[in-house]
mmCIF file of C-alpha atoms in Angstrom:
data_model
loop_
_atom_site.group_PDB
_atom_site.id
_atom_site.type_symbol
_atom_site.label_atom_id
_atom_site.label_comp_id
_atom_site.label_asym_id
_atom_site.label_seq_id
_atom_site.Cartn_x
_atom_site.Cartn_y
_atom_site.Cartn_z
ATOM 1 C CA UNK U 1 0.000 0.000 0.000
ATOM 2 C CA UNK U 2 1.460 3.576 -0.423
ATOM 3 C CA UNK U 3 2.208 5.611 2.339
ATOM 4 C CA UNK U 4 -0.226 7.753 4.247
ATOM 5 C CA UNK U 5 -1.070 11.372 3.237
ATOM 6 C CA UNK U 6 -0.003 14.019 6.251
ATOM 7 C CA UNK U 7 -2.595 17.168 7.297
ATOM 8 C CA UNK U 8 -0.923 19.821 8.858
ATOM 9 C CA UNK U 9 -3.274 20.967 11.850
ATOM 10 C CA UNK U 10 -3.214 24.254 11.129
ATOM 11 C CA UNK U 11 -3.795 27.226 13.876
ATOM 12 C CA UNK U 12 -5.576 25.483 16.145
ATOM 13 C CA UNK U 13 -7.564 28.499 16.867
ATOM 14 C CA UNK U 14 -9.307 28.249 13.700
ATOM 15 C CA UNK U 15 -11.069 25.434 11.749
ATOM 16 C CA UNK U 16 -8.830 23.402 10.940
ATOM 17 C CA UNK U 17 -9.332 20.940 13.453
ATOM 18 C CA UNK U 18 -13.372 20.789 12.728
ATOM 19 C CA UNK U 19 -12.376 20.265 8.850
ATOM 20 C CA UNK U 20 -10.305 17.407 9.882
ATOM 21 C CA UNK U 21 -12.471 15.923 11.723
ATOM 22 C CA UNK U 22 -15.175 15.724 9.138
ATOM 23 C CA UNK U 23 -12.839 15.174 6.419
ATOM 24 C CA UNK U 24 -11.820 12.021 8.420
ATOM 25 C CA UNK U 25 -15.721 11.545 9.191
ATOM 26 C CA UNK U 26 -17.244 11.539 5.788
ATOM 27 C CA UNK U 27 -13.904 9.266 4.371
ATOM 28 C CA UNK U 28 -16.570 6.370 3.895
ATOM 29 C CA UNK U 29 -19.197 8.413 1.294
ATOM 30 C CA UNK U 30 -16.218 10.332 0.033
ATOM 31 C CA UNK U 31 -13.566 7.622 -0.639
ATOM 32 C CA UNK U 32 -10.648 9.468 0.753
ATOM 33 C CA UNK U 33 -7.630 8.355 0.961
ATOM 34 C CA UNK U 34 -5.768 7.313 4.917
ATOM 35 C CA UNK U 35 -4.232 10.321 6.145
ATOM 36 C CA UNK U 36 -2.214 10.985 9.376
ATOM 37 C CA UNK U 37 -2.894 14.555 11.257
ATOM 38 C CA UNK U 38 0.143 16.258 12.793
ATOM 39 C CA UNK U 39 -1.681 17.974 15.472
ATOM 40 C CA UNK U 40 -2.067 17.740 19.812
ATOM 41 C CA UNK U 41 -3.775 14.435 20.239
ATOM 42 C CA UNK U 42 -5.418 15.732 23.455
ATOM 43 C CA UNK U 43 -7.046 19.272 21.192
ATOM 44 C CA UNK U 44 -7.986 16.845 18.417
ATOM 45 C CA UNK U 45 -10.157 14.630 21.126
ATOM 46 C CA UNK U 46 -11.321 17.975 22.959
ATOM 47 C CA UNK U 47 -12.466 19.725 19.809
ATOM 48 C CA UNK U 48 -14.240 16.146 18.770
ATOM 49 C CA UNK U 49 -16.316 16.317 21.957
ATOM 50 C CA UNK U 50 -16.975 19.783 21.956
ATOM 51 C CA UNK U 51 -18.410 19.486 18.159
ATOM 52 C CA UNK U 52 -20.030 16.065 18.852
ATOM 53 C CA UNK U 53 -18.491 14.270 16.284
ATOM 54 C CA UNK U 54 -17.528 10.743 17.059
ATOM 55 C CA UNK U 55 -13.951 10.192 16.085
ATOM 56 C CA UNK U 56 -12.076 8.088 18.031
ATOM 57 C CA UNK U 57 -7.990 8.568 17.700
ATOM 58 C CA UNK U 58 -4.843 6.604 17.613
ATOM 59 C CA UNK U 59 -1.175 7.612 17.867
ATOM 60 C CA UNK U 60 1.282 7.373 15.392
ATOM 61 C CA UNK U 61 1.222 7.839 11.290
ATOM 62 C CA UNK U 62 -0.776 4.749 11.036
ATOM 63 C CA UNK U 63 -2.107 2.783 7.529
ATOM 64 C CA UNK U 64 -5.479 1.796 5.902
ATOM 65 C CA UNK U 65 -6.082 -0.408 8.390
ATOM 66 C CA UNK U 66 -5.942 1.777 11.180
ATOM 67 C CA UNK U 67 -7.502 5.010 9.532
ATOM 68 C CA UNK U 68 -10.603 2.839 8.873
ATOM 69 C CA UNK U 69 -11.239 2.916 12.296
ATOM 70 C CA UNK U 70 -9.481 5.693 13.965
ATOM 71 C CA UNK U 71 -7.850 9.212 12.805
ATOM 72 C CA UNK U 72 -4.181 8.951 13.100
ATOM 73 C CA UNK U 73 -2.929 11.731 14.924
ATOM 74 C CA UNK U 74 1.108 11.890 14.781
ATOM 75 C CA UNK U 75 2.077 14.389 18.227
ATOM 76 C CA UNK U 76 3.834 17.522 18.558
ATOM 77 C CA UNK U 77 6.417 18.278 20.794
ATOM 78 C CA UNK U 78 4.807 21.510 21.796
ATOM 79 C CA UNK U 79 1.109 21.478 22.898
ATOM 80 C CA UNK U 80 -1.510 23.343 22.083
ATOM 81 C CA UNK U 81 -3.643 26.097 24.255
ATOM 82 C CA UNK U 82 -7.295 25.150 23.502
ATOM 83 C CA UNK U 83 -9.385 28.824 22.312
ATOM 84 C CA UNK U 84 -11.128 28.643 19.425
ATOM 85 C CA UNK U 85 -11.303 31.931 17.656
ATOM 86 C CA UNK U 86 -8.346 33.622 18.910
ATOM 87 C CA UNK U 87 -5.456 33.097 17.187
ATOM 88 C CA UNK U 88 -2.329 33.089 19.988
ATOM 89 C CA UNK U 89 1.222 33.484 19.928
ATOM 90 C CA UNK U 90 1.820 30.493 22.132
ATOM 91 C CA UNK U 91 0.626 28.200 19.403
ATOM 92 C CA UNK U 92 3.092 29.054 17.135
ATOM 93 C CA UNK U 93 6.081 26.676 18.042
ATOM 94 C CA UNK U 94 3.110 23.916 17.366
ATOM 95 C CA UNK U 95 2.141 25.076 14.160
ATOM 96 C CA UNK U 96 5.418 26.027 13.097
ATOM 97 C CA UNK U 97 6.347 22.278 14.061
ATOM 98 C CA UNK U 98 3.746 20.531 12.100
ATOM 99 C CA UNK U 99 4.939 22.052 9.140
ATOM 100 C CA UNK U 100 8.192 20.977 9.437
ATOM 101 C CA UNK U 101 7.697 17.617 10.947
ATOM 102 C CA UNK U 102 5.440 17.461 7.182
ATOM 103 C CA UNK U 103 8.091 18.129 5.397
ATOM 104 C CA UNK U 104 10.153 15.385 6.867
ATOM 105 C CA UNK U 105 7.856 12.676 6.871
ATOM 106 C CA UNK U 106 7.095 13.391 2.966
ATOM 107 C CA UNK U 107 11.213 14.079 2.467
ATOM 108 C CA UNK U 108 11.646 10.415 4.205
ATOM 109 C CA UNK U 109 9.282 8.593 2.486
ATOM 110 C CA UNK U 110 7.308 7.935 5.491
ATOM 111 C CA UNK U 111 4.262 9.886 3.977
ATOM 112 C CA UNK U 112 3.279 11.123 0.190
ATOM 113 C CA UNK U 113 2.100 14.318 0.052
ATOM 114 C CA UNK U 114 1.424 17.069 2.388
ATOM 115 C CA UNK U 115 -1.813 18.705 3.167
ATOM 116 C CA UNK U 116 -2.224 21.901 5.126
ATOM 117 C CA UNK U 117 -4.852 23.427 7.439
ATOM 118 C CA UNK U 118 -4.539 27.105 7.424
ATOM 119 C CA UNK U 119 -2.930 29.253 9.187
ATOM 120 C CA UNK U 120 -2.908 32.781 10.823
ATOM 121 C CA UNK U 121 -0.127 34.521 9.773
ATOM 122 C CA UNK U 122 -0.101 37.104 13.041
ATOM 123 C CA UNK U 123 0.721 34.919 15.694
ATOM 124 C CA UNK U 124 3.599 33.137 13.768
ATOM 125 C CA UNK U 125 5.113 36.901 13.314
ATOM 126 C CA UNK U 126 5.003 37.847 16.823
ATOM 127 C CA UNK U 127 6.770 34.681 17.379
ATOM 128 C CA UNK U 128 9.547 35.286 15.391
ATOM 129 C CA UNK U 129 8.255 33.174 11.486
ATOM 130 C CA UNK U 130 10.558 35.182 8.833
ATOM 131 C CA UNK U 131 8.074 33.777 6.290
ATOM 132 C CA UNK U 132 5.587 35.143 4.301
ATOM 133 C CA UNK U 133 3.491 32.213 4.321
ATOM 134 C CA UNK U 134 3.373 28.264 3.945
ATOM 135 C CA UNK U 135 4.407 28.440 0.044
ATOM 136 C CA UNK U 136 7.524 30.601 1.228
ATOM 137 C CA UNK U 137 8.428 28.241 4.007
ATOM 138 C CA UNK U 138 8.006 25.226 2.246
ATOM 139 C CA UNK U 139 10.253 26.503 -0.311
ATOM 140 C CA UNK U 140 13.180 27.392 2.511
ATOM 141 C CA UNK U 141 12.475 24.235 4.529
ATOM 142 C CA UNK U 142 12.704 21.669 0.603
ATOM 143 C CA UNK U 143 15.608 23.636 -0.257
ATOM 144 C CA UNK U 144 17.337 22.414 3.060
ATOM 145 C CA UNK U 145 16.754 19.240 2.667
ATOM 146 C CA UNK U 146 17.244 18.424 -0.997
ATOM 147 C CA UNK U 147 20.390 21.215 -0.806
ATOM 148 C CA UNK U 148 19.477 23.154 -3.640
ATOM 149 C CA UNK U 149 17.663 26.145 -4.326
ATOM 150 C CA UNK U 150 13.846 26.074 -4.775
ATOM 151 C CA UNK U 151 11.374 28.443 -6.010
ATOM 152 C CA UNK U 152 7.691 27.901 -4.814
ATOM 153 C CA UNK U 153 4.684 28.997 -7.335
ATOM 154 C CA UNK U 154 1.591 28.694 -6.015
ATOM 155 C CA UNK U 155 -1.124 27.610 -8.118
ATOM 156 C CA UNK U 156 -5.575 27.436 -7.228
ATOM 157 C CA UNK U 157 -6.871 24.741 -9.431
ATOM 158 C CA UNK U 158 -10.691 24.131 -9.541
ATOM 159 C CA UNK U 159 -12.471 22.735 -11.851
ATOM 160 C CA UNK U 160 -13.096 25.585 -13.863
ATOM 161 C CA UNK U 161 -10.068 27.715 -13.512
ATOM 162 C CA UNK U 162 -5.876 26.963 -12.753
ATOM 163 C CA UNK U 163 -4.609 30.207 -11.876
ATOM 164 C CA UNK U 164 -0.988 31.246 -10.914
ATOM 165 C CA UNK U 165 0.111 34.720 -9.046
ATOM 166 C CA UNK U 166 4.037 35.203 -10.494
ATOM 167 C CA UNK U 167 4.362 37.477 -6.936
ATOM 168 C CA UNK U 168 2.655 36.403 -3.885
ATOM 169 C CA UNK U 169 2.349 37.624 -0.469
ATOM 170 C CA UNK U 170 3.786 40.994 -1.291
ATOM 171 C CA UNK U 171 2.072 44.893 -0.803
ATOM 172 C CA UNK U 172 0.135 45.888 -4.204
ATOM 173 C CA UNK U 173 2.947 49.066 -4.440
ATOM 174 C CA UNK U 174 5.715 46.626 -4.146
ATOM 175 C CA UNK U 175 4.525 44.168 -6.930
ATOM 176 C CA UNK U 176 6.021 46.825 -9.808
ATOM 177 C CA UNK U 177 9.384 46.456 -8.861
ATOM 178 C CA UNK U 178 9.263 42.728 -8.044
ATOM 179 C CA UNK U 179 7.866 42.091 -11.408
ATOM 180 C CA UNK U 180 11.007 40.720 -13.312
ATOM 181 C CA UNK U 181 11.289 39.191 -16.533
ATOM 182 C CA UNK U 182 13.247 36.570 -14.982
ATOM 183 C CA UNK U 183 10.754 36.085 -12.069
ATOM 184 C CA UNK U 184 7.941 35.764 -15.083
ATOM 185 C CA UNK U 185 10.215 33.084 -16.766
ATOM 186 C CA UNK U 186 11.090 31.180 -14.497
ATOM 187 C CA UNK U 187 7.190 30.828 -12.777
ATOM 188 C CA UNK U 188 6.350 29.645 -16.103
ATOM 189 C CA UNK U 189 8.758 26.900 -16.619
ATOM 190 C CA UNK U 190 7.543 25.405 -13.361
ATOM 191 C CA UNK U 191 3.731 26.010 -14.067
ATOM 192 C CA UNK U 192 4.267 24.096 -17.571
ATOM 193 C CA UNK U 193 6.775 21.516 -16.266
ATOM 194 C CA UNK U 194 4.386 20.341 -13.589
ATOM 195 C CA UNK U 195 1.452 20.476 -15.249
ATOM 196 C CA UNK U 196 2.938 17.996 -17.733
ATOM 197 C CA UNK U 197 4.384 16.029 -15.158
ATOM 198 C CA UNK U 198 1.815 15.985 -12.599
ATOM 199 C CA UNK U 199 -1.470 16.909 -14.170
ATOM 200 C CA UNK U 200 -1.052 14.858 -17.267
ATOM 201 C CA UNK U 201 -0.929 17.538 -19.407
ATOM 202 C CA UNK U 202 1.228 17.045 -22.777
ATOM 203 C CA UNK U 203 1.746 20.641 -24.300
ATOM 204 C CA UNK U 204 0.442 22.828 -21.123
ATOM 205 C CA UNK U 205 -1.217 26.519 -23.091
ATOM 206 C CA UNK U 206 -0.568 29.688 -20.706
ATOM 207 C CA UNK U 207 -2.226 32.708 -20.622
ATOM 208 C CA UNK U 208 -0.533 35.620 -19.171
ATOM 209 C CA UNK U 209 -2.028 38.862 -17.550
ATOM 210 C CA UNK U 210 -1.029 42.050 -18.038
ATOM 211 C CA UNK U 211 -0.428 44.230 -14.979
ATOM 212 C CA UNK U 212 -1.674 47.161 -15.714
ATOM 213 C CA UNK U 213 -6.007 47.976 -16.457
ATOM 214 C CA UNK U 214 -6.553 47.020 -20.642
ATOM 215 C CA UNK U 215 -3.062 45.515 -20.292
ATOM 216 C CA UNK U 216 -1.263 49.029 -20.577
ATOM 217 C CA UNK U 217 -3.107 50.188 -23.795
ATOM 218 C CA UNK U 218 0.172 49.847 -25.826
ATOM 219 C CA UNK U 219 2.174 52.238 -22.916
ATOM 220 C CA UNK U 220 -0.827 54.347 -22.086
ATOM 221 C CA UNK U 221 -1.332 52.817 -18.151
ATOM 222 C CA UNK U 222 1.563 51.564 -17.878
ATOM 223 C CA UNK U 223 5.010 50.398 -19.721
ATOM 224 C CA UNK U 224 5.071 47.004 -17.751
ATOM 225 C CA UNK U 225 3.721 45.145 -20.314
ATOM 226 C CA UNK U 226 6.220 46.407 -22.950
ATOM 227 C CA UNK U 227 9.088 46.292 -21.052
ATOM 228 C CA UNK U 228 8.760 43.246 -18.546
ATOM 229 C CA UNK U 229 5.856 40.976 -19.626
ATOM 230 C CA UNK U 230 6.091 41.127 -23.530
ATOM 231 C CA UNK U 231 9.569 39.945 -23.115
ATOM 232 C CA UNK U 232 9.326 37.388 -20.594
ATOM 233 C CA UNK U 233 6.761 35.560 -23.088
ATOM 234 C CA UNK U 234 9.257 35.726 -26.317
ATOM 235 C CA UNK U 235 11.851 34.447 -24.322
ATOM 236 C CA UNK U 236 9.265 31.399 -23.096
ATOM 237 C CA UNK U 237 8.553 30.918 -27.073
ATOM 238 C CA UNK U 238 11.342 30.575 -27.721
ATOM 239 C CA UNK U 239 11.935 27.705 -25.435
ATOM 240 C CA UNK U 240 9.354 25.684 -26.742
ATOM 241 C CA UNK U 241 6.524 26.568 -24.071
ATOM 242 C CA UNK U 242 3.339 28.114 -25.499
ATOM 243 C CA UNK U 243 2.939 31.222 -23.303
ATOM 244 C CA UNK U 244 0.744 34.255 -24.971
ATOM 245 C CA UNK U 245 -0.093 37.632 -23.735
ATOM 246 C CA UNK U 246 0.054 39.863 -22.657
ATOM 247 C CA UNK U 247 -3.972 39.919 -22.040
ATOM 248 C CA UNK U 248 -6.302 42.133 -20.242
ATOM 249 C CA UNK U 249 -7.303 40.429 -17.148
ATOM 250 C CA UNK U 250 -10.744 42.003 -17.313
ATOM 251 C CA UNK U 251 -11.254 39.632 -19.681
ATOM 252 C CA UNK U 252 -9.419 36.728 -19.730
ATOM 253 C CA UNK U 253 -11.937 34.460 -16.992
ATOM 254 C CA UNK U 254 -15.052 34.024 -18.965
ATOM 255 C CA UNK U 255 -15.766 30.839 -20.173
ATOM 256 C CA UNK U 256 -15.352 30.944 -23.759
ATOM 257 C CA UNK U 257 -11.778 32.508 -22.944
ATOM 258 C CA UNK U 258 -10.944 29.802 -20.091
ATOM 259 C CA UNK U 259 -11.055 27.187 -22.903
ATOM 260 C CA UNK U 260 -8.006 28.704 -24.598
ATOM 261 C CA UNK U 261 -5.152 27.875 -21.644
ATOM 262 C CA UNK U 262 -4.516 25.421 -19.283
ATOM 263 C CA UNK U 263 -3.503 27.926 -16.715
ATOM 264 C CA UNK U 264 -3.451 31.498 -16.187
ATOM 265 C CA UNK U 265 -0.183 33.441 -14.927
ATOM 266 C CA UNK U 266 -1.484 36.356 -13.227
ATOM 267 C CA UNK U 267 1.163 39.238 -12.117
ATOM 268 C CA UNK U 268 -0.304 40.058 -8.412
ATOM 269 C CA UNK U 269 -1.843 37.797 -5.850
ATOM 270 C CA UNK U 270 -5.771 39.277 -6.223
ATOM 271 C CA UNK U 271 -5.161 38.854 -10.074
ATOM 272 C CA UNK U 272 -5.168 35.292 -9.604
ATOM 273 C CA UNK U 273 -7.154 34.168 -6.626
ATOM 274 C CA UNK U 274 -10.364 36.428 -6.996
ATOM 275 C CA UNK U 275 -11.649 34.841 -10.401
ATOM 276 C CA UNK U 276 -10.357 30.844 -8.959
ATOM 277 C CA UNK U 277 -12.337 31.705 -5.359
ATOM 278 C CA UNK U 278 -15.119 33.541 -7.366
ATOM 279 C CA UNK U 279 -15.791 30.237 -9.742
ATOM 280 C CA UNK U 280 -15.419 27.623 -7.493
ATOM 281 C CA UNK U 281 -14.335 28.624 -4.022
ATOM 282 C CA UNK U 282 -15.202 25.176 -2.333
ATOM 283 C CA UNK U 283 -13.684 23.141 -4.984
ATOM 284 C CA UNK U 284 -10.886 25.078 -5.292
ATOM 285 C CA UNK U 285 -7.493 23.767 -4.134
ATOM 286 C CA UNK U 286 -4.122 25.989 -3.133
ATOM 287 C CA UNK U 287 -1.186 23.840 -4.892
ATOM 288 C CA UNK U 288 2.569 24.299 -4.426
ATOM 289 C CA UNK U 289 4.620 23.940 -7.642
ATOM 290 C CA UNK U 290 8.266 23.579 -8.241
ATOM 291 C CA UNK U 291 8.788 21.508 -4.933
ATOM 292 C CA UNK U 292 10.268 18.078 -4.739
ATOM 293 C CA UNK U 293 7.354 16.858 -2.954
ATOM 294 C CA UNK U 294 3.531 17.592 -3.235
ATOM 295 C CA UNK U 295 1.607 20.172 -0.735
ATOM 296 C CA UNK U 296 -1.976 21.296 -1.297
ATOM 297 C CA UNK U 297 -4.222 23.456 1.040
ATOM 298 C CA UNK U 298 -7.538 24.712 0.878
ATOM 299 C CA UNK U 299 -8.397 27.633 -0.710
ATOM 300 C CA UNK U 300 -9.752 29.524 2.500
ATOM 301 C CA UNK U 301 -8.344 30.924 5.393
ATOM 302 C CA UNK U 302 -8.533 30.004 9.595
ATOM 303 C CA UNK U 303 -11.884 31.537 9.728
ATOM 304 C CA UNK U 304 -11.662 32.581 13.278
ATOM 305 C CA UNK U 305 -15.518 34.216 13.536
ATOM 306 C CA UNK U 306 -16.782 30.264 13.155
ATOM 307 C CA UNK U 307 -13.794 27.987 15.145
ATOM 308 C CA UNK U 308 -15.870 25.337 16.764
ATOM 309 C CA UNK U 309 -18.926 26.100 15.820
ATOM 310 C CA UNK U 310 -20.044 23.003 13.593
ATOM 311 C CA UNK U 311 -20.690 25.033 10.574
ATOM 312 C CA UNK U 312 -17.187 24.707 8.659
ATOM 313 C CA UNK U 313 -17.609 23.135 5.497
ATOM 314 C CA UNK U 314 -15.262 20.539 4.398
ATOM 315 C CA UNK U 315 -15.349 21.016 1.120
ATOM 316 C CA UNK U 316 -12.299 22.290 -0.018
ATOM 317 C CA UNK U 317 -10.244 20.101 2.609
ATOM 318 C CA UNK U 318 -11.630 16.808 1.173
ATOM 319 C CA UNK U 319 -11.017 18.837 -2.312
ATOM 320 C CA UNK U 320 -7.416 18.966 -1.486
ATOM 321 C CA UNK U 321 -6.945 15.653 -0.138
ATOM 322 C CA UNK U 322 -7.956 14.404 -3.513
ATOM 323 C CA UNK U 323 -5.989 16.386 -5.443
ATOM 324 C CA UNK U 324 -2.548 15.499 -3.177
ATOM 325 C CA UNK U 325 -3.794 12.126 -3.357
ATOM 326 C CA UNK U 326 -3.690 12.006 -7.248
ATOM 327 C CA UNK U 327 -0.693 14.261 -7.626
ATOM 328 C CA UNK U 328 1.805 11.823 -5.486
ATOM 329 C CA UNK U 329 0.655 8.564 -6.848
ATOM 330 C CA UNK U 330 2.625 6.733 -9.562
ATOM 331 C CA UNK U 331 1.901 7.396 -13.205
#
């Protein structure tokens, strides 16, 4: 049998343990895959009693045998304080932990693909995280164990839409500058190299956005396009990967126009994930490209206003266990 997926708990302040939970709940009548949950064992059985769902535990990574009857839950070294709805600085080291426990197991072979609950980004600040965000530390944390340098693109794919932001978790003022040709070029070789490799996808078509509103207007808004993006697609021509643009992004998500790429690269972060959330926001999954191992997320955030409340759909969870689950098994 192939190994175990791993779930990142998340912040533990949020939904991630409820999504969990369910995710492991419904794995009957939605055919998912075993998973193991790096988490607190004693918050995973707390938050199951407090939302009434019956899911009994066991320690340890586990297999199919044991997930059919109990949720795996591997432990952390550092415990959890039990609020939901308020995200808190002393739950950092935990989350911060699960991630990189994660990225062991999957580096080791001991699991196949990495799943993440969200997280707050606040709390892991105060504590010290240098990172942006899970895409960024993934990237540092793959890059130290493989010993070579990695660049993390992070892709939504739904059902309707794959869509890429080329920068990330960056101010809107900043993107300008951080807007390279060589940051474009590079995105794109990993967008099209996975999505031949792990998508199935022979000849992947890309669409890329302009930056600016009617994609400059030949210079009018803007010289980006001219002087940044326009190049950055000859260049990927001339490799061999079909890239066009650059196209207004006011109208590149319709329907008619989605059937013309197999992913768009967008230049800013709302570029990308406002039409992919808009079309399909529980179906929706985040996926890290250009890593030596797979990692997928939901699409959402911790949603603190509804932590342990029993109303947090699964949705995208179970969306992204599928997803990690096809992406890591053998061709």
């Amino acid at each position: 049998m192939p190994a175990p997926l791993v779930i990142t708990c998340g912040d533990p302040s949020g939904i991630g343990p409820e999504l969990i939970l369910k995710a492991w709940a419904s794995r009957g009548e939605a055919q998912i895959t075993p998973f193991a949950v790096l988490a607190d064992p004693q918050l995973i059985r707390d938050r199951s009693r407090l939302l009434g769902i019956d899911v009994p535990t066991i320690e340890g990574i586990g297999d199919a045998k044991t997930f059919a009857t109990a949720l795996p839950v591997i432990p952390l070294a550092n415990s959890f304080v039990d609020r939901p709805g308020s995200p808190l600085r002393e739950n950092a080291a935990g989350v911060i932990e699960a991630i990189e426990r994660a990225a062991e197991l999957v580096s080791n072979g001991d699991a196949r693909a990495i799943v993440t609950a969200p997280i707050s980004k606040k709390p892991l600040y105060e504590a010290g995280f240098r990172f942006p965000g899970h895409t960024e530390y993934l990237g540092h944390l793959a890059a130290a164990r493989y010993g070579r340098p990695m660049q993390p693109v992070m892709m939504l794919a739904g059902p309707e839409l794959r869509a890429v932001p080329v920068t990330i978790h960056i101010a809107l003022a900043d993107v300008p500058a951080a807007l390279t040709r060589e940051l474009i070029v590079s995105t794109c070789r990993i967008v099209a190299a996975d999505l031949a490799s792990r998508f199935g996808i022979g000849r992947p078509r890309l669409a890329v956005t302009g930056l600016n509103p009617h994609a400059g207007e030949g210079g009018a808004m803007g010289r980006e396009e001219i002087e940044t993006i326009g190049p950055a697609i000859e260049a990927l021509n001339e490799e061999g990967i079909d890239a066009y643009g650059p196209l207004p992004a006011d109208t590149m998500f319709h329907a008619r126009a989605r059937q013309s790429y197999d992913a768009a690269i967008c230049m800013y972060h709302d570029q990308a994930l406002i039409p992919a959330k808009a079309l399909s926001f529980d179906e929706t999954v985040n996926v890290t490209l250009g890593l030596p191992f797979v990692r997928t997320s939901p699409d959402h955030g911790t949603a603190f206003d509804i932590a342990a409340k029993g109303i947090a759909r699964p949705d995208s969870l179970i969306a992204a266990i599928r997803m990690a689950d096809r992406m890591s098994l053998p061709a």
